[in-house]
Coordinates of C-alpha atoms (C1' of nucleotides) and ligand atoms in Angstrom, one line a residue:
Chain A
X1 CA 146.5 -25.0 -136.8
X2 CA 147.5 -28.0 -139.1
X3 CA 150.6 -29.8 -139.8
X4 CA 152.8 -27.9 -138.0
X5 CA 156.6 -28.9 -138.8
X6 CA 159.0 -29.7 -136.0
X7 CA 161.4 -26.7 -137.3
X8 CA 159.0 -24.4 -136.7
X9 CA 158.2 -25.9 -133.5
X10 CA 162.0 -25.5 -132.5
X11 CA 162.3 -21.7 -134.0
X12 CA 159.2 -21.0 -131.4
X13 CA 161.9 -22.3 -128.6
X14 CA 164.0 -19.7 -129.9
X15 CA 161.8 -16.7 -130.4
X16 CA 160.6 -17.5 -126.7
X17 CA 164.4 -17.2 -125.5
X18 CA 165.2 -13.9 -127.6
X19 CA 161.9 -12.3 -126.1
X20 CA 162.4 -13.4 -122.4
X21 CA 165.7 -11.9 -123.0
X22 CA 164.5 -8.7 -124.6
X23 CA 162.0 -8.1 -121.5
X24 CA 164.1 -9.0 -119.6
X25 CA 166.1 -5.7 -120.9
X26 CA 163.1 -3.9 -120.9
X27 CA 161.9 -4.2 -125.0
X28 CA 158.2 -3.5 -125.2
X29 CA 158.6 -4.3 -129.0
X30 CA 159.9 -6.1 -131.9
X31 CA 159.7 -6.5 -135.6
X32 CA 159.9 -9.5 -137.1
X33 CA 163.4 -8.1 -138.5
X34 CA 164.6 -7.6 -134.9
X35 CA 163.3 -11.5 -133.6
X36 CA 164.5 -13.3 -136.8
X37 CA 168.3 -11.2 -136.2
X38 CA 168.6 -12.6 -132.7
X39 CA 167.5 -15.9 -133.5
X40 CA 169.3 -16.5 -136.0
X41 CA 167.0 -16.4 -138.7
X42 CA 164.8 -14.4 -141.6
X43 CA 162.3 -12.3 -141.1
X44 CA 159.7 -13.7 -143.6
X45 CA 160.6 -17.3 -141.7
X46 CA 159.7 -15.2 -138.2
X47 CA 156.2 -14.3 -140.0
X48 CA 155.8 -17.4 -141.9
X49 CA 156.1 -19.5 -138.7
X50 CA 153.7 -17.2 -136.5
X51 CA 150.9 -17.0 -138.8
X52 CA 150.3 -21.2 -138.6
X53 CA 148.7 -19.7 -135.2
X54 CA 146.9 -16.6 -135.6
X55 CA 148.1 -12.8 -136.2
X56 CA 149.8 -11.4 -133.3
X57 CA 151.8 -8.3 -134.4
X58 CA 150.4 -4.7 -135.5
X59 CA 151.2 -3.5 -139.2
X60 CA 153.9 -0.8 -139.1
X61 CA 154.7 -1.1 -135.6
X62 CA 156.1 -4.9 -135.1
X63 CA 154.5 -7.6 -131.7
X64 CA 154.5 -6.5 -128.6
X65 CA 157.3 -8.6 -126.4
X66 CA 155.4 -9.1 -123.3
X67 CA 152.3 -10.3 -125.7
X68 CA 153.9 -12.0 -128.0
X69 CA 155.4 -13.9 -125.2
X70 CA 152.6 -14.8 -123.7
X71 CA 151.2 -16.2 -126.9
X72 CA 154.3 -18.2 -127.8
X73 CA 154.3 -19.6 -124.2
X74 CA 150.9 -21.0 -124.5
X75 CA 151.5 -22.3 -128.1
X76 CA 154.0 -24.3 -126.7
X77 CA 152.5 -25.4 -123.1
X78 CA 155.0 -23.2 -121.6
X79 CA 152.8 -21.3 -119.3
X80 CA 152.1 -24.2 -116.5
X81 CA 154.7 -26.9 -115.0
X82 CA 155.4 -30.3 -116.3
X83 CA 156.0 -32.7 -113.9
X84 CA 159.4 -35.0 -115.1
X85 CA 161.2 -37.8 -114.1
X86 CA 164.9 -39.0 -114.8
X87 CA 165.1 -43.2 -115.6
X88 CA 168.7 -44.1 -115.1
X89 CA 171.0 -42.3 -112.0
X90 CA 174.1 -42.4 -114.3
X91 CA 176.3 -39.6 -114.9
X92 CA 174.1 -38.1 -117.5
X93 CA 171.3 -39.2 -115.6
X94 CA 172.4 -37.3 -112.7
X95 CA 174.0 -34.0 -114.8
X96 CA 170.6 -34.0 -116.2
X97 CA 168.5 -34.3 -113.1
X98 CA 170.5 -32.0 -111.2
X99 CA 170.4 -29.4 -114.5
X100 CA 169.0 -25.8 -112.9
X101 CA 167.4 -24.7 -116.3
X102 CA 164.8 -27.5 -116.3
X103 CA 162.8 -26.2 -113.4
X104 CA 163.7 -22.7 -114.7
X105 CA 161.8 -23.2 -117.6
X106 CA 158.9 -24.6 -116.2
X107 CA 160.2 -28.8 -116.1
X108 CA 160.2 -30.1 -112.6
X109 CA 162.1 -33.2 -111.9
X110 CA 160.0 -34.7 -109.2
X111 CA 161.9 -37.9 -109.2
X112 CA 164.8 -40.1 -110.0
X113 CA 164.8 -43.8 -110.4
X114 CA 167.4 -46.6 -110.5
X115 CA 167.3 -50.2 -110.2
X116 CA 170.9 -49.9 -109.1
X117 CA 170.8 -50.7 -104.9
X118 CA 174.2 -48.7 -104.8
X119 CA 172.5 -46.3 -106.1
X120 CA 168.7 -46.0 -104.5
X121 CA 168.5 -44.1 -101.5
X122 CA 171.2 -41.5 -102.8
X123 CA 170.2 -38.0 -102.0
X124 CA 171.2 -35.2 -105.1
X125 CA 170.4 -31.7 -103.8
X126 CA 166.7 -32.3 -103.1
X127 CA 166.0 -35.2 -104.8
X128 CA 166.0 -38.8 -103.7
X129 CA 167.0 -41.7 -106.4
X130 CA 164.2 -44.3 -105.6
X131 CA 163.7 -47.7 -106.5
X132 CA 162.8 -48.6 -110.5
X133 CA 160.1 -51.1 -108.9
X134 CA 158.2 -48.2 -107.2
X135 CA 158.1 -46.1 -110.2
X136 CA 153.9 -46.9 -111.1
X137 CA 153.3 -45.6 -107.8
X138 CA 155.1 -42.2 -107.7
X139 CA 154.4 -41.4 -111.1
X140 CA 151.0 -41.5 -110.1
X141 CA 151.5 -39.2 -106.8
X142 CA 153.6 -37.0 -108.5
X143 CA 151.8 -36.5 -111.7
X144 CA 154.7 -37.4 -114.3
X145 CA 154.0 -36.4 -117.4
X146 CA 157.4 -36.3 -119.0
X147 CA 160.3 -39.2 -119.0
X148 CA 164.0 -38.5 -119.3
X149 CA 165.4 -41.9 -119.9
X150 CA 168.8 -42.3 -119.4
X151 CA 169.5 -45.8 -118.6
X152 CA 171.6 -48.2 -120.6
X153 CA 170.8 -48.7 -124.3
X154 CA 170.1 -52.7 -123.4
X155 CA 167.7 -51.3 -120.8
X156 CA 166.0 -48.7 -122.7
X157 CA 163.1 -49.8 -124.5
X158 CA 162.0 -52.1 -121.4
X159 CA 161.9 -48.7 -119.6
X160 CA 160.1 -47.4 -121.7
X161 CA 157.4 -50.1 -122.0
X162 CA 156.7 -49.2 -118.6
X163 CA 156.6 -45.5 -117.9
X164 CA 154.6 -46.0 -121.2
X165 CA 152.0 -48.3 -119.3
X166 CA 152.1 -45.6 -116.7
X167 CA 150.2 -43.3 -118.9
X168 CA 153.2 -41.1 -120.1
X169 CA 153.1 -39.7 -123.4
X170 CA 156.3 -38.0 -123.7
X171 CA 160.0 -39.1 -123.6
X172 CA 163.2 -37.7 -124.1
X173 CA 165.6 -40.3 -125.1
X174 CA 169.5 -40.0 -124.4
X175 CA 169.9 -44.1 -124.8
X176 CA 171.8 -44.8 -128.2
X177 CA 168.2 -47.1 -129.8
X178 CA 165.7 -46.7 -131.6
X179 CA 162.7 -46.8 -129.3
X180 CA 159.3 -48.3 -130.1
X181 CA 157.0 -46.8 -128.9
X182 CA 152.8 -46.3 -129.5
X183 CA 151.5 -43.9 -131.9
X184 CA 150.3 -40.7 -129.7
X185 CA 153.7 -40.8 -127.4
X186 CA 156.0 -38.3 -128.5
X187 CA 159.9 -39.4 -128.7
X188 CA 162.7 -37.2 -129.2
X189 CA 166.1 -38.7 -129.1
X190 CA 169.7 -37.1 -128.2
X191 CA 172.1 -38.4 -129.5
X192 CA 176.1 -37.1 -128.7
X193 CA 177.4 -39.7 -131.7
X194 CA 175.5 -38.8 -134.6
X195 CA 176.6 -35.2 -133.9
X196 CA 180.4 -36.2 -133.6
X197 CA 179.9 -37.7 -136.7
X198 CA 178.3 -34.6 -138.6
X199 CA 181.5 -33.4 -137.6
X200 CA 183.9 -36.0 -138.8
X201 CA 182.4 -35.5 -141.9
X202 CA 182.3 -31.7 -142.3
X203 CA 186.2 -31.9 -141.5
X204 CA 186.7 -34.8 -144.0
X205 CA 184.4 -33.3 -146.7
X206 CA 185.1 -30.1 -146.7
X207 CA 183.8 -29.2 -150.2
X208 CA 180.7 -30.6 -149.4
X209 CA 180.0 -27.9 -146.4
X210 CA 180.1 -24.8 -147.5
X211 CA 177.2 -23.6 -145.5
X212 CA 177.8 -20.0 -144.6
X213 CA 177.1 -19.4 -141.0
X214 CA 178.8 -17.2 -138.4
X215 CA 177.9 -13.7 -137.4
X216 CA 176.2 -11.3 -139.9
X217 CA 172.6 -11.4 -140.7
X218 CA 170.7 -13.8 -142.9
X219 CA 169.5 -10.6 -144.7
X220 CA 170.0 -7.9 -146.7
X221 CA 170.0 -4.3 -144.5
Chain B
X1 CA 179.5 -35.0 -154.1
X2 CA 178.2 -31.4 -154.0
X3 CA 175.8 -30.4 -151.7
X4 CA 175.0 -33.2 -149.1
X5 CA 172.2 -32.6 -146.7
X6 CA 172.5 -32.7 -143.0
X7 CA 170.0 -35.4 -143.0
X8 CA 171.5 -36.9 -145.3
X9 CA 174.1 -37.1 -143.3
X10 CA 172.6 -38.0 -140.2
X11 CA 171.2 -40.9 -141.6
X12 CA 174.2 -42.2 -143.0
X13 CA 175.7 -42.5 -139.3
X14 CA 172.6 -44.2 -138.4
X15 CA 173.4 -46.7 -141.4
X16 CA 177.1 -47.7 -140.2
X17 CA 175.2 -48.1 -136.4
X18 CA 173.0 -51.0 -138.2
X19 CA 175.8 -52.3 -140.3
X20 CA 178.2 -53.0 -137.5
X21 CA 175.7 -54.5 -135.7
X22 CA 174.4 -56.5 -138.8
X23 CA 178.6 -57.6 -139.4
X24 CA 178.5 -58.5 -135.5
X25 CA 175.5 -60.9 -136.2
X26 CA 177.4 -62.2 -139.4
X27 CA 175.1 -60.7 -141.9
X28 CA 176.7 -60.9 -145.5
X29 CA 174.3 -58.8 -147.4
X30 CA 171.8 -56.2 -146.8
X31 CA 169.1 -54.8 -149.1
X32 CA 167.9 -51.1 -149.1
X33 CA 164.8 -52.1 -147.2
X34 CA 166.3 -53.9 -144.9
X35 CA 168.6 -51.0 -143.9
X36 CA 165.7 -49.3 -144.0
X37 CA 163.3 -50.9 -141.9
X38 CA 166.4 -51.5 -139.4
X39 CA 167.1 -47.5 -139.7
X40 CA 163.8 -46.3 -139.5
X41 CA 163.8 -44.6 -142.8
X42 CA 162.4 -45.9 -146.7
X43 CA 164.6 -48.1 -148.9
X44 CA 164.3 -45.5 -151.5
X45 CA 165.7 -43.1 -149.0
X46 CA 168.1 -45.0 -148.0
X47 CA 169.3 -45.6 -152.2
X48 CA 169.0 -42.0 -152.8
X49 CA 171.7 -41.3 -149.7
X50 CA 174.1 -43.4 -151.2
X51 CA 173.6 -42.5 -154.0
X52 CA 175.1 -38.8 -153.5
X53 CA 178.4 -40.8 -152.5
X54 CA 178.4 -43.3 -155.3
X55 CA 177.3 -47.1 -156.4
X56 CA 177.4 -49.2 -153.6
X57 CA 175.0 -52.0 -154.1
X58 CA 174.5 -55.2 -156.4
X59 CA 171.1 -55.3 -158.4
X60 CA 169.4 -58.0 -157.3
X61 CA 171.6 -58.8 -154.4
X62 CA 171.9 -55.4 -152.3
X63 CA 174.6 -54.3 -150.3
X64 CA 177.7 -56.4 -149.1
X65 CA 177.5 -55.2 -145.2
X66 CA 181.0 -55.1 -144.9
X67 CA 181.7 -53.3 -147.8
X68 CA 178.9 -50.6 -147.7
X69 CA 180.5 -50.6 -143.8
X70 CA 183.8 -49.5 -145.0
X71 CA 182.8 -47.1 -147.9
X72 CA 180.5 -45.2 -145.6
X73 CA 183.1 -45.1 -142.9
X74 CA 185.5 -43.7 -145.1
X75 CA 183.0 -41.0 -146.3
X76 CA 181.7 -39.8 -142.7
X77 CA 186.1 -39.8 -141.4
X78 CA 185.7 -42.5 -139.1
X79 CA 188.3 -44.9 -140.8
X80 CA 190.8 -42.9 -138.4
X81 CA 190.9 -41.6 -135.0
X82 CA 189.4 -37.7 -133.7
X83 CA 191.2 -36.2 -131.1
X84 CA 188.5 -34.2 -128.8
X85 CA 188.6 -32.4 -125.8
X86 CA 186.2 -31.3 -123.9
X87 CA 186.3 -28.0 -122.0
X88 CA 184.0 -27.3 -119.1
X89 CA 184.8 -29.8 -116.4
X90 CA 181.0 -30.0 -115.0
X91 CA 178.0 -32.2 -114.5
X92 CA 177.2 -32.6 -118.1
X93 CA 181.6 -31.9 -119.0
X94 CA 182.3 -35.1 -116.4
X95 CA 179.4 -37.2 -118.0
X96 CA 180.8 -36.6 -121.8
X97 CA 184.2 -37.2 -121.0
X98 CA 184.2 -40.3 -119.3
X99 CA 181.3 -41.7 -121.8
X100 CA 182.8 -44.7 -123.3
X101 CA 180.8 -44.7 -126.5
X102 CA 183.1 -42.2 -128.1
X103 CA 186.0 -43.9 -127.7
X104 CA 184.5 -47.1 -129.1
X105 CA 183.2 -44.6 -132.1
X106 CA 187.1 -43.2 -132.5
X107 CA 186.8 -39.8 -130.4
X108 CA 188.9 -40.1 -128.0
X109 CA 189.1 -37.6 -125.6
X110 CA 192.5 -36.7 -125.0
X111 CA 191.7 -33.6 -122.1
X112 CA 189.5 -31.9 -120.3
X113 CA 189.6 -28.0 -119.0
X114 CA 188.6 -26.1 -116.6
X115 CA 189.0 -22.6 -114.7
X116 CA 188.3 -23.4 -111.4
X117 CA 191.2 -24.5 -109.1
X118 CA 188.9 -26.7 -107.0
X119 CA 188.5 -29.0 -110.5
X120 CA 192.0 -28.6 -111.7
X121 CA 193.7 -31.2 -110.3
X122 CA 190.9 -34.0 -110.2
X123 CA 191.5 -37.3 -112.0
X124 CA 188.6 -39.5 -113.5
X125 CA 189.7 -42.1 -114.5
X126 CA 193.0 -41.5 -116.6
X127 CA 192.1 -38.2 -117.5
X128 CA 192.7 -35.7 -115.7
X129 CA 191.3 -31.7 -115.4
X130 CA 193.8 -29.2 -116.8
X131 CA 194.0 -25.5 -116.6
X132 CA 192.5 -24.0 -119.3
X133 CA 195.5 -21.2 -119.6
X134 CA 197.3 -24.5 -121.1
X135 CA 194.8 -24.9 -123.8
X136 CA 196.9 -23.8 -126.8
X137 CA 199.8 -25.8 -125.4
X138 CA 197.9 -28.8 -124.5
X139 CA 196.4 -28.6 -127.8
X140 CA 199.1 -28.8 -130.1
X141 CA 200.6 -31.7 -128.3
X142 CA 197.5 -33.7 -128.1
X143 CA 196.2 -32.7 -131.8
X144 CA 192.9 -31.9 -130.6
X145 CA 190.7 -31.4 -133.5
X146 CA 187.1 -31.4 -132.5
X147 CA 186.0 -29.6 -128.9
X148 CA 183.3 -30.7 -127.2
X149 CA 182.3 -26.9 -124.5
X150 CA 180.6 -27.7 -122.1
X151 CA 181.5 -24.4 -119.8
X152 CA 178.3 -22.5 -118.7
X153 CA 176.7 -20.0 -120.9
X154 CA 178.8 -16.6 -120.2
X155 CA 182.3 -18.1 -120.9
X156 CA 181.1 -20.2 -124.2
X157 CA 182.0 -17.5 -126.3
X158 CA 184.9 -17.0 -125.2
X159 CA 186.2 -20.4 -124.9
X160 CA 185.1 -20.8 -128.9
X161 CA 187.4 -18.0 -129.5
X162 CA 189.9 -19.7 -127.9
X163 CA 189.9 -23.2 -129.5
X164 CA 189.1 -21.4 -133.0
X165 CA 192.5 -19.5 -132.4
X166 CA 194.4 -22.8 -131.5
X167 CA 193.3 -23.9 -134.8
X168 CA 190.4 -26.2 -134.0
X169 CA 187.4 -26.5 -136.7
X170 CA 185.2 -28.2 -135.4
X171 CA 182.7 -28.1 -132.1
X172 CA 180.3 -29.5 -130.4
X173 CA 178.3 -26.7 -127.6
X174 CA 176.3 -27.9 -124.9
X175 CA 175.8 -24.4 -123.7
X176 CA 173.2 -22.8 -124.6
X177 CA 173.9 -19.6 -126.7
X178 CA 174.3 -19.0 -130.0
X179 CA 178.0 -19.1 -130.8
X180 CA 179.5 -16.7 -133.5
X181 CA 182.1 -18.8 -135.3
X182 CA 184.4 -18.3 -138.4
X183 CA 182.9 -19.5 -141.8
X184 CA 184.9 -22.7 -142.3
X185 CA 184.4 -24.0 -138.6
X186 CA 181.4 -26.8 -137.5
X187 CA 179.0 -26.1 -135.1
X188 CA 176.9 -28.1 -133.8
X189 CA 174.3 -27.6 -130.8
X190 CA 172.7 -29.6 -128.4
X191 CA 170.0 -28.5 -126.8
X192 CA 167.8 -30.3 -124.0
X193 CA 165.4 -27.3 -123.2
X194 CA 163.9 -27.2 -126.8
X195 CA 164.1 -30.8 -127.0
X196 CA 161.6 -30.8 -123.9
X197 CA 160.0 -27.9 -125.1
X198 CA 159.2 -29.8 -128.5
X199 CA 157.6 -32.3 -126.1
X200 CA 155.6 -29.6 -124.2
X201 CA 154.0 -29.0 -127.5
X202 CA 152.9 -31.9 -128.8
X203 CA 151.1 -32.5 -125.7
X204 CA 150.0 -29.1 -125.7
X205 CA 148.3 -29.9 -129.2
X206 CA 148.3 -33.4 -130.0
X207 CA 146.1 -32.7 -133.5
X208 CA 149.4 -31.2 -134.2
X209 CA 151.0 -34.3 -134.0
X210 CA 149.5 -36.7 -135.8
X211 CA 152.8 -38.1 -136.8
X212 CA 152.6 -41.7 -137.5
X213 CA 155.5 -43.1 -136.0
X214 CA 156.5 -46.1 -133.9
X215 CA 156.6 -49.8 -134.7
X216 CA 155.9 -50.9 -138.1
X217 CA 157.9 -50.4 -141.2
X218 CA 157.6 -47.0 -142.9
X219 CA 156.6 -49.1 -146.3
X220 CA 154.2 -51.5 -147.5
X221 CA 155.1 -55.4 -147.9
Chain C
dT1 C1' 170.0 -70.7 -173.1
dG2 C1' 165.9 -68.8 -171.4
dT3 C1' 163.0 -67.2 -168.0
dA4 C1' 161.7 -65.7 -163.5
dT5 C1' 162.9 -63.1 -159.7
dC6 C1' 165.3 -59.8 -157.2
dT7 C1' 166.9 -55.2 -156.1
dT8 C1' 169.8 -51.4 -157.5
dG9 C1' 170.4 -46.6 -159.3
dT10 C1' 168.0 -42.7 -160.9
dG11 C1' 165.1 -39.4 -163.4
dA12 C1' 160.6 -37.4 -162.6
dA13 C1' 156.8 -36.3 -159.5
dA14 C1' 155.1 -35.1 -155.2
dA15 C1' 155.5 -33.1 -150.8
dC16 C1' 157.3 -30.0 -148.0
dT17 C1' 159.9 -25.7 -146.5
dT18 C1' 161.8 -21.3 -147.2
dT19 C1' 162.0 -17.0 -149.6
dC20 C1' 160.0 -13.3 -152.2
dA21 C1' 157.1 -9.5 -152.9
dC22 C1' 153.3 -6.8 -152.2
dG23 C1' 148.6 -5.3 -150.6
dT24 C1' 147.1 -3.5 -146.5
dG25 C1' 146.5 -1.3 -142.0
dA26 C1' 148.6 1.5 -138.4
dA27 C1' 151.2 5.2 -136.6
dA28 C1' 153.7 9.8 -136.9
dG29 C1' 154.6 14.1 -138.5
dT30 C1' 153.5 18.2 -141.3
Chain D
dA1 C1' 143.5 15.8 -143.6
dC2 C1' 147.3 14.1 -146.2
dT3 C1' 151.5 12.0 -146.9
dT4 C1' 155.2 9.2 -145.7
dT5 C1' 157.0 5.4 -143.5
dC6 C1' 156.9 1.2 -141.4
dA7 C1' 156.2 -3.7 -141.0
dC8 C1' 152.7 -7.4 -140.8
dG9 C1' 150.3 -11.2 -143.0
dT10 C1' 150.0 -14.0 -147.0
dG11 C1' 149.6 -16.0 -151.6
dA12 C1' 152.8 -17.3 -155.1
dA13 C1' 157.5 -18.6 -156.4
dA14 C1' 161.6 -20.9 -155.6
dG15 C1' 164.2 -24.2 -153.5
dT16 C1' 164.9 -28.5 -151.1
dT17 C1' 163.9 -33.2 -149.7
dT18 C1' 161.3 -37.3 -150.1
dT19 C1' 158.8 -40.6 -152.6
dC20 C1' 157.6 -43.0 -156.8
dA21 C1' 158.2 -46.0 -160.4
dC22 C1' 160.8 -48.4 -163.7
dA23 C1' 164.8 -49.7 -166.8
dA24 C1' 168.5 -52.5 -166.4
dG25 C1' 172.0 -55.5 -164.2
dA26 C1' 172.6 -59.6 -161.5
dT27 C1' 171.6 -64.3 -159.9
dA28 C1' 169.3 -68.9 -159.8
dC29 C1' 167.6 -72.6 -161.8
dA30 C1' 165.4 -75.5 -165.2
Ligands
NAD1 N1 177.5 -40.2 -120.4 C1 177.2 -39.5 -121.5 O1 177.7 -38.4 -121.7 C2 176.1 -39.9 -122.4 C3 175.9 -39.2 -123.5 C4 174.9 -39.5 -124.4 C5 174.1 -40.6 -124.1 N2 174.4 -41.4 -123.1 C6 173.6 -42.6 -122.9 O2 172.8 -42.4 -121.7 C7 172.7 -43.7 -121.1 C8 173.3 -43.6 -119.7 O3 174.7 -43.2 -119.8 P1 175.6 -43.0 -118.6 O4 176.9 -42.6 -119.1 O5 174.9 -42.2 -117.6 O6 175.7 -44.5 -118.1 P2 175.7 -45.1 -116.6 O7 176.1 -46.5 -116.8 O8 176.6 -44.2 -115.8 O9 174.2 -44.9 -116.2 C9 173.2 -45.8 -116.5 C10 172.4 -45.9 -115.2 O10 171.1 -46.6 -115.5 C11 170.8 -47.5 -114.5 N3 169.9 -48.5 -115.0 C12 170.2 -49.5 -115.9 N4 169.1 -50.3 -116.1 C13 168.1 -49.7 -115.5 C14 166.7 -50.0 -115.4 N5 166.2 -51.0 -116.0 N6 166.0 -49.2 -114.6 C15 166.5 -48.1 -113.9 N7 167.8 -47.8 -114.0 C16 168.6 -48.6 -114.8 C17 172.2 -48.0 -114.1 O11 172.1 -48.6 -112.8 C18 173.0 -46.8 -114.1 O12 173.0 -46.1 -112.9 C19 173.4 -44.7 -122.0 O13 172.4 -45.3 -122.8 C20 174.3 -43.9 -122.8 O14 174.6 -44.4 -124.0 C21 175.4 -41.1 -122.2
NAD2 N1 173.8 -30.4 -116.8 C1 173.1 -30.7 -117.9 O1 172.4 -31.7 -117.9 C2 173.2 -29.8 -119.1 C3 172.4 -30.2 -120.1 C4 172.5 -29.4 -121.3 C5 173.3 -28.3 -121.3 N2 174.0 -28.0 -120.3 C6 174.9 -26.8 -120.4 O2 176.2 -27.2 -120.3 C7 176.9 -26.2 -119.6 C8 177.6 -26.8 -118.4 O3 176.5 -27.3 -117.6 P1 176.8 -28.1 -116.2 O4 175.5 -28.5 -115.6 O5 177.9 -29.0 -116.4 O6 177.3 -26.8 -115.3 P2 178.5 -26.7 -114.3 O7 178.4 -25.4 -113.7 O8 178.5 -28.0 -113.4 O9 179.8 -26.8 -115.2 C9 180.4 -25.8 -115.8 C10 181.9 -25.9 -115.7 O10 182.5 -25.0 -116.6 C11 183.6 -24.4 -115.9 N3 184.0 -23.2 -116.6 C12 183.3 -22.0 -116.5 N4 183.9 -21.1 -117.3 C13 185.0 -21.7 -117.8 C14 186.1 -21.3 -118.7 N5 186.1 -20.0 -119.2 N6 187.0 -22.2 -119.0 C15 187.0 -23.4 -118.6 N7 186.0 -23.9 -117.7 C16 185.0 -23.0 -117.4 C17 183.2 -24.3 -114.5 O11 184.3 -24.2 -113.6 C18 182.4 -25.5 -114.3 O12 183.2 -26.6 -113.8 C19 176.0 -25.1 -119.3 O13 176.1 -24.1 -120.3 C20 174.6 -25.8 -119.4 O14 173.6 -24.9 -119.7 C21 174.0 -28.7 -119.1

DNA sequence: TGTATCTTGTGAAAACTTTCACGTGAAAGT
DNA sequence: ACTTTCACGTGAAAGTTTTCACAAGATACA
């Protein structure tokens, strides 16, 4: 398994949602027709992006949900927790620490930090926001392995100097920077402007949009 | 201008970030590499963005900042003002709303909906949460042109519907479902899971992942 | 004026991603 | 057993995006 790109990494996200809902509903198979139309793609993309990691389907017949699930899961690191932690109690620091499908799909936030004293020592559901200084410590008893940072942009890359140092190699950014950070750590970055401003322009350009979208298939029937 | 990518796109709004902040730090002129190396993306890339849009740039000298600052402006819509609301008065709804950065950016969010009696009625700041039966009203008074939905999963549909119907073309969903949505209409998603997911896998397989990344300029000096 | 230096704008090439199309294996029915 | 149908897996083709590389315009300075 080489090179894989990062769209076919997020279609696997997908396929694994359209197949927990199918057995979910009871499916015990799908073609590669049947996946793509859910998820919002083609079938030959469907095949395409399952054969970077092996053959999983049966000729004539289509994959197996349950199996085919399985597979995905592990292809992903899906079928085990990740133990997370939220930098930054803020609002989207709390909406995101408090968010049910995390631990639903397997991410447990096992702790919230702030350097804020207003804000250390409030209790959210079950979780306590503890102090920024004693983050080494309980990264390290509660095996983080995944940062959500969510602390103020000025703040951001300091924080992530750290929970770097702390032996984390994967952080989800929500701070408006661009983070530095050692080769081997993966970043991905949300960002709420940039997509505000995809919008500004579809509505100001519209000639230049004309991407189809919306309801029917991608395919021919 | 036919035919702009969406990265193309994207990149341009991370352009007029580094521009305003080169024009706060007085900067006259910028060349395509030092956009670049400020942006995270190649000089050439940079020139070849622009270059959908038209000539922007002196040869030999590079870019005026505020000039290039204005043009690209002008070609993403934010030389005015967006009216947005956002619908879904919740944890991530509340966090969205009252995040100042789109303001400063020229969304301004002008309401904010909800079904529940217990949130109609609540004030943050000097907003406060409407019923969303006075959507279509509240909506042509406020010219609300982009939506931001932030209701759970089951009503998202159904509140796209809505705002299609009052004439809105563009949105921003935080729920996550894929929404059916007139040809003509924006749609953009954001999505934490697969973002974490996305993470979950290049842990999973960090041969993967061998992404460079992180630091250093993307070209040689 | 001439020359040296800089950096754009852009075709062409390379790299990457998606779509096509078909050989092949598997199942079902006659 | 044979035929028909289905749908996977995959090379090859098509399409898209990024990178390369260079001609040509602009400035600076002797
Ligand atoms: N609110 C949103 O909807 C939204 C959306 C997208 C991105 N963001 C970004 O997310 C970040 C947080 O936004 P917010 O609206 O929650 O802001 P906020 O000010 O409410 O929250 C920031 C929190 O981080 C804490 N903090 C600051 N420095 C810290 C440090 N060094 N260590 C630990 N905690 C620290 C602060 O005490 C505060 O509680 C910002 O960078 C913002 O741009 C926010
Ligand atoms: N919390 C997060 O960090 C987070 C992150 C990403 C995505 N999301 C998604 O955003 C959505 C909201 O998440 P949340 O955590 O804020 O949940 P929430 O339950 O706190 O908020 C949802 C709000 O929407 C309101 N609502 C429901 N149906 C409505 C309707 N038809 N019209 C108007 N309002 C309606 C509810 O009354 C509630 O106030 C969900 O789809 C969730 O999956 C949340």
């Amino acid at each position: 398994m080489r090179n894989v790109s990062q769209s076919t990494v997020r279609r696997l996200s997908v396929y694994v949602r359209v197949l927990e809902d199918l057995e979910r509903r009871g499916g015990e198979t799908v073609s590669s027709r049947g996946l793509a139309d859910r998820a919002g793609t083609t079938s030959a993309q469907v095949r395409k992006d399952l054969s970077y990691f092996g053959s999983f389907g049966k000729r004539g017949l289509g994959y197996s949900v349950p199996e085919l699930l399985k597979s995905l899961r592990a292809i992903l690191g899906l079928d085990r927790a990740w133990g997370v932690a939220v930098v930054g109690a803020g609002r989207i620091g709390q909406a995101l620490a408090r968010y049910p499908d995390f631990a639903d799909k397997g991410f447990d936030v096992r702790a919230v930090f702030d350097n804020d004293p207003q804000k250390i020592g409030q209790r959210w559901d079950d979780l306590e926001v503890l102090d920024v200084g004693d983050l080494p410590q309980v990264f390290r008893e509660r095996q983080i392995e995944i940062v959500i940072l969510a602390t103020g942009a000025e703040s951001a890359q300091s924080v992530a100097n750290q929970v770097v140092a702390c032996g984390v190699r994967a952080i989800l950014n929500f701070a408006p920077v661009k983070l530095q950070v050692p080769a081997g750590v993966g970043l991905n970055n949300v960002n709420m402007v940039p997509e505000l401003e995809s919008l500004s322009f579809a509505l100001t350009n519209p000639q230049a949009t004309a991407r189809g979208v919306s309801g029917a298939s991608q395919e021919p029937s």
